[in-house]
Coordinates of C-alpha atoms in Angstrom, one line a residue:
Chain A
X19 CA 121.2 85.3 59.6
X20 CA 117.9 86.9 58.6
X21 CA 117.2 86.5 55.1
X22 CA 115.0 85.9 52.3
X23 CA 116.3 83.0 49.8
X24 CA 115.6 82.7 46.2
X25 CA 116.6 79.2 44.1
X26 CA 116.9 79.7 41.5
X27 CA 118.9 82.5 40.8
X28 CA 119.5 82.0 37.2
X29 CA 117.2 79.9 34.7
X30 CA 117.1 79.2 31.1
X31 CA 113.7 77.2 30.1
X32 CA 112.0 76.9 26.7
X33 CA 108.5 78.3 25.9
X34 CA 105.8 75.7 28.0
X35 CA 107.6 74.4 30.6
X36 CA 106.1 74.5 33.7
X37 CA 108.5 76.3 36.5
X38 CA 108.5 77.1 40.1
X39 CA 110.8 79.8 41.5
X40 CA 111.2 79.3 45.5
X41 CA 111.3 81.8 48.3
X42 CA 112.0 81.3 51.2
X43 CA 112.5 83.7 54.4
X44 CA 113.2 82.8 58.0
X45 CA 112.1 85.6 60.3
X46 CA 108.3 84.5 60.8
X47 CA 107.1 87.8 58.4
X48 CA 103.4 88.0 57.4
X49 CA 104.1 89.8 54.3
X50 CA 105.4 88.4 50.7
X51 CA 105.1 89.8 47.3
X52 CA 106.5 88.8 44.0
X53 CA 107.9 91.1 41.7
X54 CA 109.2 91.2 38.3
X55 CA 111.8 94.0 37.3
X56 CA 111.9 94.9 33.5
X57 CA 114.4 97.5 32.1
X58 CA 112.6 101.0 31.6
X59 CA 109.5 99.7 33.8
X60 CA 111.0 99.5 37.4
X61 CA 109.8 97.0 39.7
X62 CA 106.1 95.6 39.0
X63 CA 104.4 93.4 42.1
X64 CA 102.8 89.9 40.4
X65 CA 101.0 88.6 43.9
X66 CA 101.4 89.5 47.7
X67 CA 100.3 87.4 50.6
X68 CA 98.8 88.5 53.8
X69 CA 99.5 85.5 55.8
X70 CA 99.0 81.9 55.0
X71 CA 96.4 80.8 53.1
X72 CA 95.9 84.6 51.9
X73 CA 97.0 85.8 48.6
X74 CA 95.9 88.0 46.2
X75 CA 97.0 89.9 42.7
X76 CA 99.2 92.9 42.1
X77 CA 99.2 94.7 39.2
X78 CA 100.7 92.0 36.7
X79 CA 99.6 88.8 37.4
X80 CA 98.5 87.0 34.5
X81 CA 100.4 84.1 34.0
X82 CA 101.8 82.9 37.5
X83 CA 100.5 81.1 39.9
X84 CA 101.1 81.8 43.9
X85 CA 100.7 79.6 47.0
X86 CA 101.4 80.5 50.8
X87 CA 100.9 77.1 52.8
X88 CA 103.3 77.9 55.1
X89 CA 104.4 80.7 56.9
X90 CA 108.2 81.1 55.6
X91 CA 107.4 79.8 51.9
X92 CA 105.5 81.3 48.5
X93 CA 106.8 79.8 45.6
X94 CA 106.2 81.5 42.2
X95 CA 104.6 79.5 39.6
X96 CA 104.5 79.8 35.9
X97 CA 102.2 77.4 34.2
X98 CA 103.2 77.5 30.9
X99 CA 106.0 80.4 30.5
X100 CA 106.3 82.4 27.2
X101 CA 109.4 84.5 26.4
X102 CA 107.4 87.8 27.8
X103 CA 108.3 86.3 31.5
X104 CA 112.1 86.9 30.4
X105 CA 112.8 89.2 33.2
X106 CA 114.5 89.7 36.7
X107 CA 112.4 88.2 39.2
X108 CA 112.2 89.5 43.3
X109 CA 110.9 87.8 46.3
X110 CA 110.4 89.9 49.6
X111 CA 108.9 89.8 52.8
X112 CA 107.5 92.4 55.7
X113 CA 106.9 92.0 59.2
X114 CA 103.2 93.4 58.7
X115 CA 101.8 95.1 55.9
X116 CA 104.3 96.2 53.7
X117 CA 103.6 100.5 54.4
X118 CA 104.1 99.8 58.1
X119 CA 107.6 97.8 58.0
X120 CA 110.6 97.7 56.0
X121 CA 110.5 95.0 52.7
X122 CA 113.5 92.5 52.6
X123 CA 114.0 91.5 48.9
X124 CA 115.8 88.4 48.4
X125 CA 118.6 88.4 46.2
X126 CA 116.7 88.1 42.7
X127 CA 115.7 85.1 40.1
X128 CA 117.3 86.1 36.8
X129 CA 114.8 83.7 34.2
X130 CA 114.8 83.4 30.0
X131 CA 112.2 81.9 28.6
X132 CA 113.4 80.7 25.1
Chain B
X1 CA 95.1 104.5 40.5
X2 CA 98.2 104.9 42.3
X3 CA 101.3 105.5 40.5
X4 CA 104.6 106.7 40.7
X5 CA 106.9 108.9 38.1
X6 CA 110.6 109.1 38.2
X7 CA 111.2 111.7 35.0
X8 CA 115.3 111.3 35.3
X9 CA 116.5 108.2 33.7
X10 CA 119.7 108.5 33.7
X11 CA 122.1 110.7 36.7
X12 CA 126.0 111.7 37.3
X13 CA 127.3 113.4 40.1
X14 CA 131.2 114.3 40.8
X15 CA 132.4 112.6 44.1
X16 CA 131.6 114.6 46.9
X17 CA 128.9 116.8 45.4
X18 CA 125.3 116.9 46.7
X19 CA 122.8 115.8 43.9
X20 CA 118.8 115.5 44.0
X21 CA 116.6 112.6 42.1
X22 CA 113.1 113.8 41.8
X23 CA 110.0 111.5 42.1
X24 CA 106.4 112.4 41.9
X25 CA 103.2 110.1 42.8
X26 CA 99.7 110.2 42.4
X27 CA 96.9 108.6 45.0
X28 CA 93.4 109.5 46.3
X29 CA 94.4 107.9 49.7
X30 CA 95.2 110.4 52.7
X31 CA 97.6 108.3 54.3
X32 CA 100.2 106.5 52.6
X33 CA 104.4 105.7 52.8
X34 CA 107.3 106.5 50.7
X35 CA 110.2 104.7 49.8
X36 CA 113.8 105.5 48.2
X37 CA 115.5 102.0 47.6
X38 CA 119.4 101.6 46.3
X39 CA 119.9 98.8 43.6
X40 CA 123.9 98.8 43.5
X41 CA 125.1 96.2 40.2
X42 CA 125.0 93.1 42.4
X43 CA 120.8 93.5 41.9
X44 CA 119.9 93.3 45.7
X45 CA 117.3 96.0 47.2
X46 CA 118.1 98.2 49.8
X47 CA 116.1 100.8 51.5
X48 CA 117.4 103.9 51.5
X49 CA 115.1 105.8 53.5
X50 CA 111.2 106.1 54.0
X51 CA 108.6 108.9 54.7
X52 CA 105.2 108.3 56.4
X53 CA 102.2 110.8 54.6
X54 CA 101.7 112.2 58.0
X55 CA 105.0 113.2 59.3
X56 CA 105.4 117.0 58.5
X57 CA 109.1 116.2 59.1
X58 CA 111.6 115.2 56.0
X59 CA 113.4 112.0 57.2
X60 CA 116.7 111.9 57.0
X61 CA 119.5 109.0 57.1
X62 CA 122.9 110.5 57.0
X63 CA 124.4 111.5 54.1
X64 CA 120.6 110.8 52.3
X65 CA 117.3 113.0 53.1
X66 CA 113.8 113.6 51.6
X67 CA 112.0 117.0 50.5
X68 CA 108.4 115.6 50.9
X69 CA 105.9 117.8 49.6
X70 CA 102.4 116.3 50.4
X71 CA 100.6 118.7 48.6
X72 CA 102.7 119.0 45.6
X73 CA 102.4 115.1 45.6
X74 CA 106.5 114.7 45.4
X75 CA 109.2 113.2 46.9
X76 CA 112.7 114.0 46.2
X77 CA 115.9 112.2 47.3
X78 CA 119.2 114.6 47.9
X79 CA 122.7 112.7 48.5
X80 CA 125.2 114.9 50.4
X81 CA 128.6 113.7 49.9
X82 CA 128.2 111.3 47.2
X83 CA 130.6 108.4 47.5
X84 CA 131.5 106.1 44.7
X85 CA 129.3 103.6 46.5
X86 CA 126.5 105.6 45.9
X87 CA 126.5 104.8 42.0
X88 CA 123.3 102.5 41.6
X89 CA 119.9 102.7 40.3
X90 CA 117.2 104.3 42.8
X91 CA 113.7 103.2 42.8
X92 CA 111.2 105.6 44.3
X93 CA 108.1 102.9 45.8
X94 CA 104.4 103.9 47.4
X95 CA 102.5 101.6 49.8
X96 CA 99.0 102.8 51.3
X97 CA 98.2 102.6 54.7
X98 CA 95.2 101.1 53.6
X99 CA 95.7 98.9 50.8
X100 CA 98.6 95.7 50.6
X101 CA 100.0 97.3 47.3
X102 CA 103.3 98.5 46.6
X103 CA 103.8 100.7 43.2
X104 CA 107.4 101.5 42.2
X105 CA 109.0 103.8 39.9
X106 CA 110.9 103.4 37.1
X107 CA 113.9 104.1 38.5
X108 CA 117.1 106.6 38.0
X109 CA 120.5 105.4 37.2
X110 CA 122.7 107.5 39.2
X111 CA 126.5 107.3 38.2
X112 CA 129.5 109.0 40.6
X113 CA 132.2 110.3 38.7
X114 CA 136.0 110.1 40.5

């Protein structure tokens, strides 16, 4: 089945502890993005990725990390979380560029920082 | 900068009635791509439907179509029919054919009375 995986999907962490959300897709897309959805503020993209080895911010990025070494994978990474990065987190991936084909969201990280 | 404004928080329709969720963007860019994605309760994203800049044509998807006006920078959704299933948040979203970017709005909670 073609899908995009999340693990996660819930998390409860304290302030500082380093944590890395997975994604995962299988149907060889070019395309990933990260976002976070906040009540009141819709969904807001953290990082995309190109391809492997190509990744680059969206519009809220401070405080994660991205890395796309492979293909099917581009865990999320927060360094040192703070209770601001409480919020419902997204994974998805395109065939191309994201305008040109249809985004498949995984099923959603739901993190609280404490 | 690109952005997207959904000015209707908060939607009902009675079952079988036809109801409209507005959304207006901004962009410089000439050729770009709309999006209406469906967030029922269980959190995942759907797409709905999905306009390209340069189509004079509204798409439609059954029961769901688009009034695209380019000039007027908006992009409304109209349900025909609504079903009970249609009660979820909406989520108007903008990519550009140039940039990797996608911008979403802040979404409409649309409710479906029995």
């Amino acid at each position: 089945e073609a899908q995009v995986t999340q693990n996660p999907r819930y998390l409860i962490t304290v302030t500082g502890k380093k944590l890395t959300v997975t994604c995962s897709q299988n149907m060889n897309h070019e395309y990933m993005s990260w976002y976070r959805q906040d009540p009141g503020l819709g969904l807001r993209q953290i990082y995309y990725s190109m391809n492997v080895e190509v990744t680059d911010k969206g519009d809220v990025p401070e405080g994660y990390k991205v890395s796309r070494k492979e293909k099917r994978n581009f865990p999320l990474i927060l360094e040192s979380p703070s209770p601001n990065q409480t919020s419902l987190y997204f994974c998805a991936s395109s065939p191309n560029r994201g305008g040109f084909g249809e985004q498949f969201f995984g099923p959603g990280t739901r993190l609280t920082v404490l | 900068a690109q952005t997207v404004t959904q000015s209707q928080p908060e939607m009902s329709v009675q079952e079988a009635e036809t109801v409209t969720l507005s959304c207006t963007y901004d962009t410089s860019e000439n050729n770009y791509y709309l999006f209406w994605y469906k967030q029922p309760p269980s959190r995942q994203m759907i797409l709905v439907i999905r306009q390209e800049a340069y189509k004079q044509q509204n798409a439609t998807e059954n029961r769901f179509s688009v009034n695209f006006q380019k000039a007027a920078k908006s992009f409304s959704l109209k349900i025909s029919d609504s079903q009970l299933g249609d009660t979820a948040m909406y989520f108007c979203a903008f990519t550009t054919n140039t940039g990797n970017q996608f911008y979403f709005g802040t979404g409409t909670s649309l409710t479906v009375i029995p």
